[in-house]
mmCIF file of C-alpha atoms and ligand atoms in Angstrom:
data_model
loop_
_atom_site.group_PDB
_atom_site.id
_atom_site.type_symbol
_atom_site.label_atom_id
_atom_site.label_comp_id
_atom_site.label_asym_id
_atom_site.label_seq_id
_atom_site.Cartn_x
_atom_site.Cartn_y
_atom_site.Cartn_z
ATOM 1 C CA MET A 1 14.310 -23.670 -24.835
ATOM 2 C CA ALA A 2 10.466 -23.639 -24.704
ATOM 3 C CA ILE A 3 8.768 -25.725 -22.079
ATOM 4 C CA MET A 4 5.551 -25.879 -24.037
ATOM 5 C CA THR A 5 6.984 -27.757 -27.541
ATOM 6 C CA THR A 6 3.160 -27.954 -29.359
ATOM 7 C CA THR A 7 0.615 -25.360 -29.104
ATOM 8 C CA SER A 8 -1.617 -27.448 -26.875
ATOM 9 C CA SER A 9 -4.170 -25.381 -25.072
ATOM 10 C CA LEU A 10 -4.180 -27.188 -21.614
ATOM 11 C CA ALA A 11 -0.348 -26.437 -21.655
ATOM 12 C CA PHE A 12 -1.211 -23.000 -20.716
ATOM 13 C CA GLN A 13 -2.585 -23.428 -17.458
ATOM 14 C CA PRO A 14 0.482 -25.011 -15.691
ATOM 15 C CA VAL A 15 2.539 -22.265 -17.874
ATOM 16 C CA LEU A 16 0.515 -19.278 -16.241
ATOM 17 C CA GLU A 17 0.883 -21.014 -12.668
ATOM 18 C CA ARG A 18 4.458 -21.381 -13.476
ATOM 19 C CA ILE A 19 4.384 -17.608 -14.114
ATOM 20 C CA ALA A 20 2.445 -16.690 -10.798
ATOM 21 C CA GLU A 21 4.523 -18.362 -8.569
ATOM 22 C CA GLU A 22 8.349 -16.779 -10.518
ATOM 23 C CA ILE A 23 6.034 -13.723 -10.083
ATOM 24 C CA GLU A 24 5.363 -13.960 -6.352
ATOM 25 C CA ARG A 25 9.063 -14.366 -5.195
ATOM 26 C CA THR A 26 10.185 -11.507 -7.287
ATOM 27 C CA PRO A 27 10.927 -8.160 -4.735
ATOM 28 C CA GLY A 28 9.818 -5.004 -6.362
ATOM 29 C CA ARG A 29 7.680 -3.918 -8.541
ATOM 30 C CA GLY A 30 6.902 -0.809 -9.042
ATOM 31 C CA ARG A 31 4.726 1.765 -8.057
ATOM 32 C CA PRO A 32 1.029 2.374 -8.941
ATOM 33 C CA ALA A 33 0.139 5.796 -11.284
ATOM 34 C CA ASP A 34 -0.236 8.552 -8.821
ATOM 35 C CA TYR A 35 -0.841 11.462 -11.277
ATOM 36 C CA ILE A 36 -4.793 10.335 -9.904
ATOM 37 C CA PRO A 37 -6.214 9.458 -6.650
ATOM 38 C CA ALA A 38 -8.101 6.664 -8.051
ATOM 39 C CA LEU A 39 -5.321 4.845 -9.294
ATOM 40 C CA ALA A 40 -2.862 5.771 -6.548
ATOM 41 C CA ALA A 41 -4.396 3.377 -3.725
ATOM 42 C CA CYS A 42 -4.112 -0.174 -6.211
ATOM 43 C CA ASP A 43 -1.688 -2.199 -3.988
ATOM 44 C CA PRO A 44 1.493 -3.074 -6.373
ATOM 45 C CA ARG A 45 1.495 -6.639 -5.344
ATOM 46 C CA ARG A 46 -2.063 -7.657 -6.841
ATOM 47 C CA PHE A 47 -0.852 -9.576 -9.730
ATOM 48 C CA GLY A 48 -3.532 -11.113 -12.433
ATOM 49 C CA MET A 49 -3.133 -12.590 -16.074
ATOM 50 C CA ALA A 50 -5.103 -14.970 -18.688
ATOM 51 C CA VAL A 51 -4.788 -16.533 -21.849
ATOM 52 C CA ALA A 52 -7.435 -16.845 -24.121
ATOM 53 C CA GLU A 53 -8.115 -19.104 -27.233
ATOM 54 C CA LEU A 54 -9.262 -18.148 -30.308
ATOM 55 C CA ASP A 55 -12.762 -19.017 -29.632
ATOM 56 C CA GLY A 56 -12.944 -17.252 -26.468
ATOM 57 C CA THR A 57 -11.531 -19.994 -24.001
ATOM 58 C CA VAL A 58 -10.079 -18.334 -21.237
ATOM 59 C CA TYR A 59 -7.292 -19.275 -18.444
ATOM 60 C CA GLY A 60 -5.928 -17.923 -15.706
ATOM 61 C CA VAL A 61 -4.358 -17.208 -12.894
ATOM 62 C CA GLY A 62 -4.051 -14.754 -9.679
ATOM 63 C CA ASP A 63 -6.629 -11.609 -9.876
ATOM 64 C CA TRP A 64 -7.498 -12.546 -13.527
ATOM 65 C CA ARG A 65 -11.195 -11.617 -12.384
ATOM 66 C CA GLN A 66 -10.677 -8.878 -11.002
ATOM 67 C CA PRO A 67 -11.428 -5.558 -12.499
ATOM 68 C CA PHE A 68 -8.890 -2.761 -12.698
ATOM 69 C CA SER A 69 -8.462 0.688 -14.525
ATOM 70 C CA THR A 70 -7.924 -0.443 -18.457
ATOM 71 C CA GLN A 71 -6.754 3.753 -19.322
ATOM 72 C CA SER A 72 -4.760 3.683 -22.094
ATOM 73 C CA ILE A 73 -5.375 -0.327 -22.830
ATOM 74 C CA THR A 74 -8.719 1.116 -24.212
ATOM 75 C CA LYS A 75 -7.111 2.737 -26.980
ATOM 76 C CA VAL A 76 -6.474 -0.068 -29.012
ATOM 77 C CA PHE A 77 -10.359 -0.471 -29.030
ATOM 78 C CA THR A 78 -11.496 2.879 -30.329
ATOM 79 C CA LEU A 79 -8.386 2.893 -33.217
ATOM 80 C CA ALA A 80 -10.399 -0.514 -34.426
ATOM 81 C CA LEU A 81 -13.501 0.745 -34.370
ATOM 82 C CA ASP A 82 -13.114 4.222 -36.083
ATOM 83 C CA LEU A 83 -10.370 2.677 -38.357
ATOM 84 C CA ALA A 84 -13.354 0.116 -39.099
ATOM 85 C CA ARG A 85 -15.606 2.531 -39.922
ATOM 86 C CA GLU A 86 -13.105 5.088 -42.097
ATOM 87 C CA GLY A 87 -10.638 2.603 -43.217
ATOM 88 C CA ASP A 88 -7.240 5.084 -44.147
ATOM 89 C CA SER A 89 -8.453 8.573 -44.263
ATOM 90 C CA LEU A 90 -7.734 8.078 -40.809
ATOM 91 C CA TRP A 91 -4.025 8.513 -41.047
ATOM 92 C CA GLU A 92 -3.987 12.538 -42.594
ATOM 93 C CA HIS A 93 -4.979 12.982 -39.182
ATOM 94 C CA VAL A 94 -2.812 11.135 -37.018
ATOM 95 C CA GLY A 95 0.804 9.240 -37.798
ATOM 96 C CA ARG A 96 1.784 5.332 -37.510
ATOM 97 C CA GLU A 97 4.854 6.356 -36.107
ATOM 98 C CA PRO A 98 6.740 5.862 -32.355
ATOM 99 C CA SER A 99 7.018 9.431 -30.673
ATOM 100 C CA GLY A 100 9.959 9.017 -28.226
ATOM 101 C CA ASN A 101 8.127 11.439 -25.679
ATOM 102 C CA PRO A 102 6.348 10.458 -22.979
ATOM 103 C CA PHE A 103 2.545 9.975 -23.444
ATOM 104 C CA ASN A 104 0.886 12.965 -22.876
ATOM 105 C CA SER A 105 3.610 15.412 -24.319
ATOM 106 C CA LEU A 106 3.086 18.474 -25.683
ATOM 107 C CA VAL A 107 6.270 19.243 -27.652
ATOM 108 C CA GLN A 108 5.836 17.173 -30.474
ATOM 109 C CA LEU A 109 2.505 18.518 -31.296
ATOM 110 C CA GLU A 110 3.746 21.901 -32.898
ATOM 111 C CA TYR A 111 6.901 20.982 -34.626
ATOM 112 C CA GLU A 112 4.399 18.498 -36.537
ATOM 113 C CA SER A 113 1.073 20.945 -37.188
ATOM 114 C CA GLY A 114 -0.788 19.644 -35.136
ATOM 115 C CA ILE A 115 -0.762 15.813 -36.323
ATOM 116 C CA PRO A 116 0.236 13.304 -33.214
ATOM 117 C CA ARG A 117 2.596 10.770 -34.083
ATOM 118 C CA ASN A 118 0.613 7.564 -33.506
ATOM 119 C CA PRO A 119 -2.671 7.213 -32.129
ATOM 120 C CA PHE A 120 -1.261 5.556 -28.660
ATOM 121 C CA ILE A 121 0.081 8.923 -27.469
ATOM 122 C CA ASN A 122 -2.857 10.342 -25.880
ATOM 123 C CA ALA A 123 -2.858 13.457 -28.559
ATOM 124 C CA GLY A 124 -3.388 10.697 -31.020
ATOM 125 C CA ALA A 125 -5.987 9.015 -29.000
ATOM 126 C CA LEU A 126 -8.071 12.226 -28.629
ATOM 127 C CA VAL A 127 -8.160 12.570 -32.646
ATOM 128 C CA VAL A 128 -8.963 9.177 -32.488
ATOM 129 C CA THR A 129 -12.070 9.152 -29.980
ATOM 130 C CA ASP A 130 -12.811 12.641 -32.002
ATOM 131 C CA ARG A 131 -13.502 11.272 -35.532
ATOM 132 C CA LEU A 132 -14.922 7.955 -34.016
ATOM 133 C CA HIS A 133 -17.746 10.040 -31.916
ATOM 134 C CA THR A 134 -18.274 12.488 -34.634
ATOM 135 C CA ARG A 135 -19.240 9.333 -36.689
ATOM 136 C CA THR A 136 -21.232 7.299 -34.027
ATOM 137 C CA GLY A 137 -22.681 10.326 -31.674
ATOM 138 C CA ASP A 138 -21.402 8.645 -29.085
ATOM 139 C CA ALA A 139 -17.392 7.276 -28.850
ATOM 140 C CA ALA A 140 -17.811 5.912 -25.304
ATOM 141 C CA GLY A 141 -20.901 4.014 -25.802
ATOM 142 C CA GLU A 142 -19.271 2.542 -28.871
ATOM 143 C CA LEU A 143 -16.367 1.164 -27.294
ATOM 144 C CA LEU A 144 -18.355 -0.236 -24.204
ATOM 145 C CA ALA A 145 -20.759 -2.046 -26.156
ATOM 146 C CA PHE A 146 -18.364 -3.603 -28.001
ATOM 147 C CA LEU A 147 -16.420 -4.357 -25.356
ATOM 148 C CA ARG A 148 -18.983 -5.973 -23.279
ATOM 149 C CA SER A 149 -20.203 -7.818 -26.666
ATOM 150 C CA GLU A 150 -16.268 -9.265 -27.408
ATOM 151 C CA SER A 151 -15.821 -10.259 -23.392
ATOM 152 C CA GLY A 152 -19.123 -11.693 -23.375
ATOM 153 C CA ASN A 153 -19.218 -9.745 -19.767
ATOM 154 C CA PRO A 154 -22.528 -7.039 -20.072
ATOM 155 C CA ALA A 155 -21.490 -5.826 -16.327
ATOM 156 C CA LEU A 156 -18.498 -4.075 -18.041
ATOM 157 C CA GLY A 157 -19.058 -0.374 -17.092
ATOM 158 C CA PHE A 158 -17.131 2.747 -16.944
ATOM 159 C CA ASP A 159 -15.886 4.036 -13.057
ATOM 160 C CA GLN A 160 -17.402 6.821 -12.293
ATOM 161 C CA GLU A 161 -15.256 7.657 -9.696
ATOM 162 C CA VAL A 162 -11.746 6.960 -11.899
ATOM 163 C CA ALA A 163 -13.736 9.110 -14.480
ATOM 164 C CA ALA A 164 -14.488 12.208 -12.424
ATOM 165 C CA SER A 165 -10.631 11.866 -11.133
ATOM 166 C CA GLU A 166 -9.381 11.955 -14.692
ATOM 167 C CA SER A 167 -11.415 15.271 -15.570
ATOM 168 C CA ALA A 168 -10.292 16.701 -12.037
ATOM 169 C CA HIS A 169 -6.819 16.406 -13.509
ATOM 170 C CA GLY A 170 -7.269 16.341 -16.729
ATOM 171 C CA ALA A 171 -5.651 19.754 -17.357
ATOM 172 C CA ARG A 172 -2.858 18.316 -19.508
ATOM 173 C CA ASN A 173 -4.891 16.150 -21.786
ATOM 174 C CA ALA A 174 -7.327 19.393 -22.324
ATOM 175 C CA ALA A 175 -4.694 21.322 -23.674
ATOM 176 C CA LEU A 176 -3.781 19.190 -25.671
ATOM 177 C CA ALA A 177 -6.822 18.873 -27.221
ATOM 178 C CA HIS A 178 -7.620 22.569 -27.724
ATOM 179 C CA PHE A 179 -3.933 22.828 -29.317
ATOM 180 C CA MET A 180 -4.701 20.810 -31.812
ATOM 181 C CA ALA A 181 -8.252 21.887 -32.248
ATOM 182 C CA SER A 182 -6.125 24.996 -33.326
ATOM 183 C CA TYR A 183 -5.073 23.126 -36.613
ATOM 184 C CA GLY A 184 -8.359 22.188 -37.320
ATOM 185 C CA ASN A 185 -7.550 18.444 -36.260
ATOM 186 C CA ILE A 186 -10.631 17.787 -33.515
ATOM 187 C CA ASP A 187 -13.914 18.054 -35.060
ATOM 188 C CA ASN A 188 -16.485 17.935 -31.889
ATOM 189 C CA PRO A 189 -16.138 20.873 -28.926
ATOM 190 C CA VAL A 190 -13.170 20.274 -26.437
ATOM 191 C CA PRO A 191 -15.173 19.730 -23.636
ATOM 192 C CA VAL A 192 -17.422 16.735 -25.366
ATOM 193 C CA LEU A 193 -14.284 15.482 -26.578
ATOM 194 C CA LEU A 194 -12.792 14.918 -22.805
ATOM 195 C CA ASP A 195 -15.731 14.003 -21.574
ATOM 196 C CA GLN A 196 -15.791 11.168 -24.110
ATOM 197 C CA TYR A 197 -11.624 10.104 -23.717
ATOM 198 C CA PHE A 198 -11.949 10.545 -19.778
ATOM 199 C CA ARG A 199 -15.090 8.033 -19.902
ATOM 200 C CA GLN A 200 -13.455 5.595 -22.502
ATOM 201 C CA CYS A 201 -10.036 5.490 -20.182
ATOM 202 C CA SER A 202 -12.157 5.130 -17.137
ATOM 203 C CA VAL A 203 -13.397 1.513 -18.175
ATOM 204 C CA ALA A 204 -12.786 -1.394 -15.661
ATOM 205 C CA ALA A 205 -12.466 -4.663 -16.805
ATOM 206 C CA SER A 206 -10.594 -7.675 -15.684
ATOM 207 C CA CYS A 207 -7.852 -10.039 -17.451
ATOM 208 C CA ALA A 208 -10.055 -12.181 -18.280
ATOM 209 C CA ASP A 209 -12.754 -9.577 -20.468
ATOM 210 C CA LEU A 210 -9.610 -8.079 -21.969
ATOM 211 C CA ALA A 211 -7.757 -11.200 -23.324
ATOM 212 C CA ARG A 212 -11.324 -12.110 -24.679
ATOM 213 C CA ALA A 213 -12.086 -9.266 -26.081
ATOM 214 C CA THR A 214 -8.896 -8.444 -27.852
ATOM 215 C CA THR A 215 -8.956 -11.730 -29.564
ATOM 216 C CA PHE A 216 -10.715 -10.180 -32.581
ATOM 217 C CA LEU A 217 -7.227 -9.069 -33.285
ATOM 218 C CA ALA A 218 -5.523 -12.729 -32.632
ATOM 219 C CA ARG A 219 -8.440 -13.861 -35.344
ATOM 220 C CA HIS A 220 -6.867 -11.042 -38.176
ATOM 221 C CA GLY A 221 -9.913 -9.202 -37.277
ATOM 222 C CA ILE A 222 -12.848 -11.360 -36.984
ATOM 223 C CA ARG A 223 -15.342 -10.680 -34.126
ATOM 224 C CA SER A 224 -16.684 -13.364 -31.840
ATOM 225 C CA ASP A 225 -19.659 -13.926 -33.808
ATOM 226 C CA GLY A 226 -18.070 -14.251 -36.726
ATOM 227 C CA SER A 227 -19.030 -11.077 -38.488
ATOM 228 C CA ARG A 228 -15.513 -8.821 -39.606
ATOM 229 C CA LEU A 229 -14.888 -5.840 -37.693
ATOM 230 C CA LEU A 230 -11.562 -5.317 -39.836
ATOM 231 C CA SER A 231 -10.146 -6.255 -43.263
ATOM 232 C CA ARG A 232 -7.024 -9.154 -42.301
ATOM 233 C CA SER A 233 -4.840 -6.205 -43.713
ATOM 234 C CA GLN A 234 -6.125 -3.768 -40.986
ATOM 235 C CA ALA A 235 -5.825 -6.221 -38.522
ATOM 236 C CA LYS A 236 -2.469 -5.961 -39.167
ATOM 237 C CA GLN A 237 -1.651 -2.615 -39.458
ATOM 238 C CA VAL A 238 -3.287 -2.409 -35.482
ATOM 239 C CA ASN A 239 -0.987 -5.511 -34.196
ATOM 240 C CA ALA A 240 1.896 -3.435 -35.828
ATOM 241 C CA ILE A 241 1.260 -0.140 -34.167
ATOM 242 C CA MET A 242 0.986 -2.064 -31.051
ATOM 243 C CA LEU A 243 4.443 -3.166 -31.580
ATOM 244 C CA THR A 244 5.925 -0.414 -32.538
ATOM 245 C CA CYS A 245 3.820 1.827 -30.573
ATOM 246 C CA GLY A 246 1.848 0.066 -27.600
ATOM 247 C CA THR A 247 4.025 0.815 -24.397
ATOM 248 C CA TYR A 248 5.079 4.260 -23.679
ATOM 249 C CA ASP A 249 8.542 4.793 -24.884
ATOM 250 C CA ALA A 250 9.773 1.386 -24.306
ATOM 251 C CA ALA A 251 8.343 0.143 -27.207
ATOM 252 C CA GLY A 252 11.882 -1.257 -28.382
ATOM 253 C CA ASP A 253 12.807 -2.519 -24.639
ATOM 254 C CA PHE A 254 8.630 -4.617 -24.761
ATOM 255 C CA ALA A 255 9.882 -5.933 -28.461
ATOM 256 C CA TYR A 256 12.149 -6.809 -27.029
ATOM 257 C CA ARG A 257 11.656 -8.645 -24.198
ATOM 258 C CA VAL A 258 8.160 -10.106 -25.244
ATOM 259 C CA GLY A 259 7.933 -9.771 -28.668
ATOM 260 C CA LEU A 260 4.320 -9.136 -28.992
ATOM 261 C CA PRO A 261 2.030 -6.695 -30.038
ATOM 262 C CA GLY A 262 0.992 -5.101 -26.627
ATOM 263 C CA LYS A 263 -0.789 -2.433 -25.067
ATOM 264 C CA SER A 264 -0.013 -1.130 -21.232
ATOM 265 C CA GLY A 265 -2.169 1.414 -19.399
ATOM 266 C CA VAL A 266 -1.363 3.567 -16.405
ATOM 267 C CA GLY A 267 -3.772 1.285 -14.458
ATOM 268 C CA GLY A 268 -1.002 -1.431 -14.405
ATOM 269 C CA GLY A 269 -2.445 -3.592 -17.368
ATOM 270 C CA VAL A 270 -1.074 -5.039 -20.469
ATOM 271 C CA ILE A 271 -2.856 -6.918 -23.575
ATOM 272 C CA ALA A 272 -0.447 -9.071 -25.835
ATOM 273 C CA VAL A 273 -1.727 -10.503 -29.209
ATOM 274 C CA VAL A 274 0.301 -13.850 -31.034
ATOM 275 C CA PRO A 275 -1.464 -13.882 -34.326
ATOM 276 C CA GLY A 276 -3.611 -16.849 -35.060
ATOM 277 C CA ARG A 277 -3.204 -18.222 -31.999
ATOM 278 C CA CYS A 278 -4.275 -16.819 -28.485
ATOM 279 C CA THR A 279 -4.392 -13.395 -26.690
ATOM 280 C CA LEU A 280 -3.053 -12.610 -23.117
ATOM 281 C CA CYS A 281 -3.939 -9.959 -20.177
ATOM 282 C CA VAL A 282 -2.056 -9.515 -17.513
ATOM 283 C CA TRP A 283 -2.572 -6.845 -14.751
ATOM 284 C CA SER A 284 -0.191 -5.530 -11.931
ATOM 285 C CA PRO A 285 -0.272 -2.214 -10.440
ATOM 286 C CA GLY A 286 2.988 -0.921 -9.636
ATOM 287 C CA LEU A 287 4.694 0.582 -13.038
ATOM 288 C CA ASP A 288 7.569 1.102 -14.104
ATOM 289 C CA GLU A 289 9.083 4.577 -14.640
ATOM 290 C CA ARG A 290 8.251 5.057 -18.244
ATOM 291 C CA GLY A 291 4.652 3.933 -17.318
ATOM 292 C CA ASN A 292 4.059 0.176 -18.614
ATOM 293 C CA SER A 293 3.580 -2.747 -15.295
ATOM 294 C CA VAL A 294 6.639 -4.064 -13.842
ATOM 295 C CA ALA A 295 5.010 -7.363 -13.182
ATOM 296 C CA GLY A 296 3.176 -7.183 -16.045
ATOM 297 C CA VAL A 297 5.793 -6.865 -18.462
ATOM 298 C CA ALA A 298 7.949 -10.014 -16.568
ATOM 299 C CA ALA A 299 5.138 -12.443 -16.774
ATOM 300 C CA LEU A 300 4.782 -11.250 -20.321
ATOM 301 C CA ASP A 301 8.359 -11.750 -21.105
ATOM 302 C CA ARG A 302 8.416 -15.284 -19.544
ATOM 303 C CA PHE A 303 5.061 -16.482 -21.410
ATOM 304 C CA THR A 304 6.703 -16.085 -24.382
ATOM 305 C CA THR A 305 9.824 -17.620 -23.174
ATOM 306 C CA LEU A 306 8.743 -20.553 -22.093
ATOM 307 C CA THR A 307 6.033 -20.972 -24.911
ATOM 308 C CA GLY A 308 7.977 -20.098 -27.737
ATOM 309 C CA LEU A 309 4.621 -18.001 -28.551
ATOM 310 C CA SER A 310 5.884 -14.583 -30.285
ATOM 311 C CA VAL A 311 5.736 -13.199 -33.611
ATOM 312 C CA PHE A 312 9.585 -13.379 -34.153
HETATM 313 N N1 LIG B 1 -6.218 8.568 -18.563
HETATM 314 C C1 LIG B 1 -5.018 8.617 -18.595
HETATM 315 C C2 LIG B 1 -4.490 10.061 -19.583
HETATM 316 O O1 LIG B 1 -5.221 10.407 -19.911
HETATM 317 C C3 LIG B 1 -4.450 7.692 -20.093
HETATM 318 C C4 LIG B 1 -3.277 7.319 -19.514
HETATM 319 C C5 LIG B 1 -2.688 5.778 -20.242
HETATM 320 O O2 LIG B 1 -2.948 5.098 -19.492
HETATM 321 O O3 LIG B 1 -1.788 5.795 -20.244
HETATM 322 O O4 LIG B 1 -3.456 10.655 -18.907
#
């Protein structure tokens, strides 16, 4: 039975504290991503969690103000920024189905003629970044400006060490980009695109920053200044793709346990949306074998169980 029978905001803080205590007692946190040295050094016992209300009020616990590597979480924001500009023609270049393959897989691309399954696997995110770059001339800069403005934190920035590390270990992303270019599904020169993509992955932000920056999705497309980024229908679409494709090839299990649209990154962060109510961000760098934060998913599972706030 849910302990929060009303949706009173003040009830968030005790729920977060209870979850942090439970997580603290839980052994086994998974392992930090080790494919780039800049991520491998993170302590898997770190844990932070934040909830943001629609008006931007944020509640948090643990390391909720500590910046971490956002990685694939930024794919949600580039998708929203591109969809806002080009609308449905985006879907001629990237699909909307779960891939059932690892996030950096090449195999499906050949069967499906260079059209990635969805915008949250690496191939799909490369297409989205490419299209946003064509439209803006600076996809990573657009993303950063958006995150700064929606989080209310003008100090957000790229982590140069992580970006350089991504680039030095980026052979597979380069392969994906070149392969899609061979099908005519990439506009910009591949080195330009990769630089944009790696910088996008390197953004450092805290749970508080990301929970706030995600609230436009809980407000059905309305930004923090009251202007509209996405139509109500587009906001629904982005939330739906997060639910079905946002947590690598464990999206079914995430929906089963958490019951919210979510997006994870290999830095150990996960964002989640309760449409019309609030957003969440949790960070703990230890990952399971599919690339999702062990403590992060457990904490979101507890949050929706304790509060009853879920889309189901
Ligand atoms: N920068 C990572 C890559 O492209 C993103 C990984 C992730 O968070 O899924 O390999």
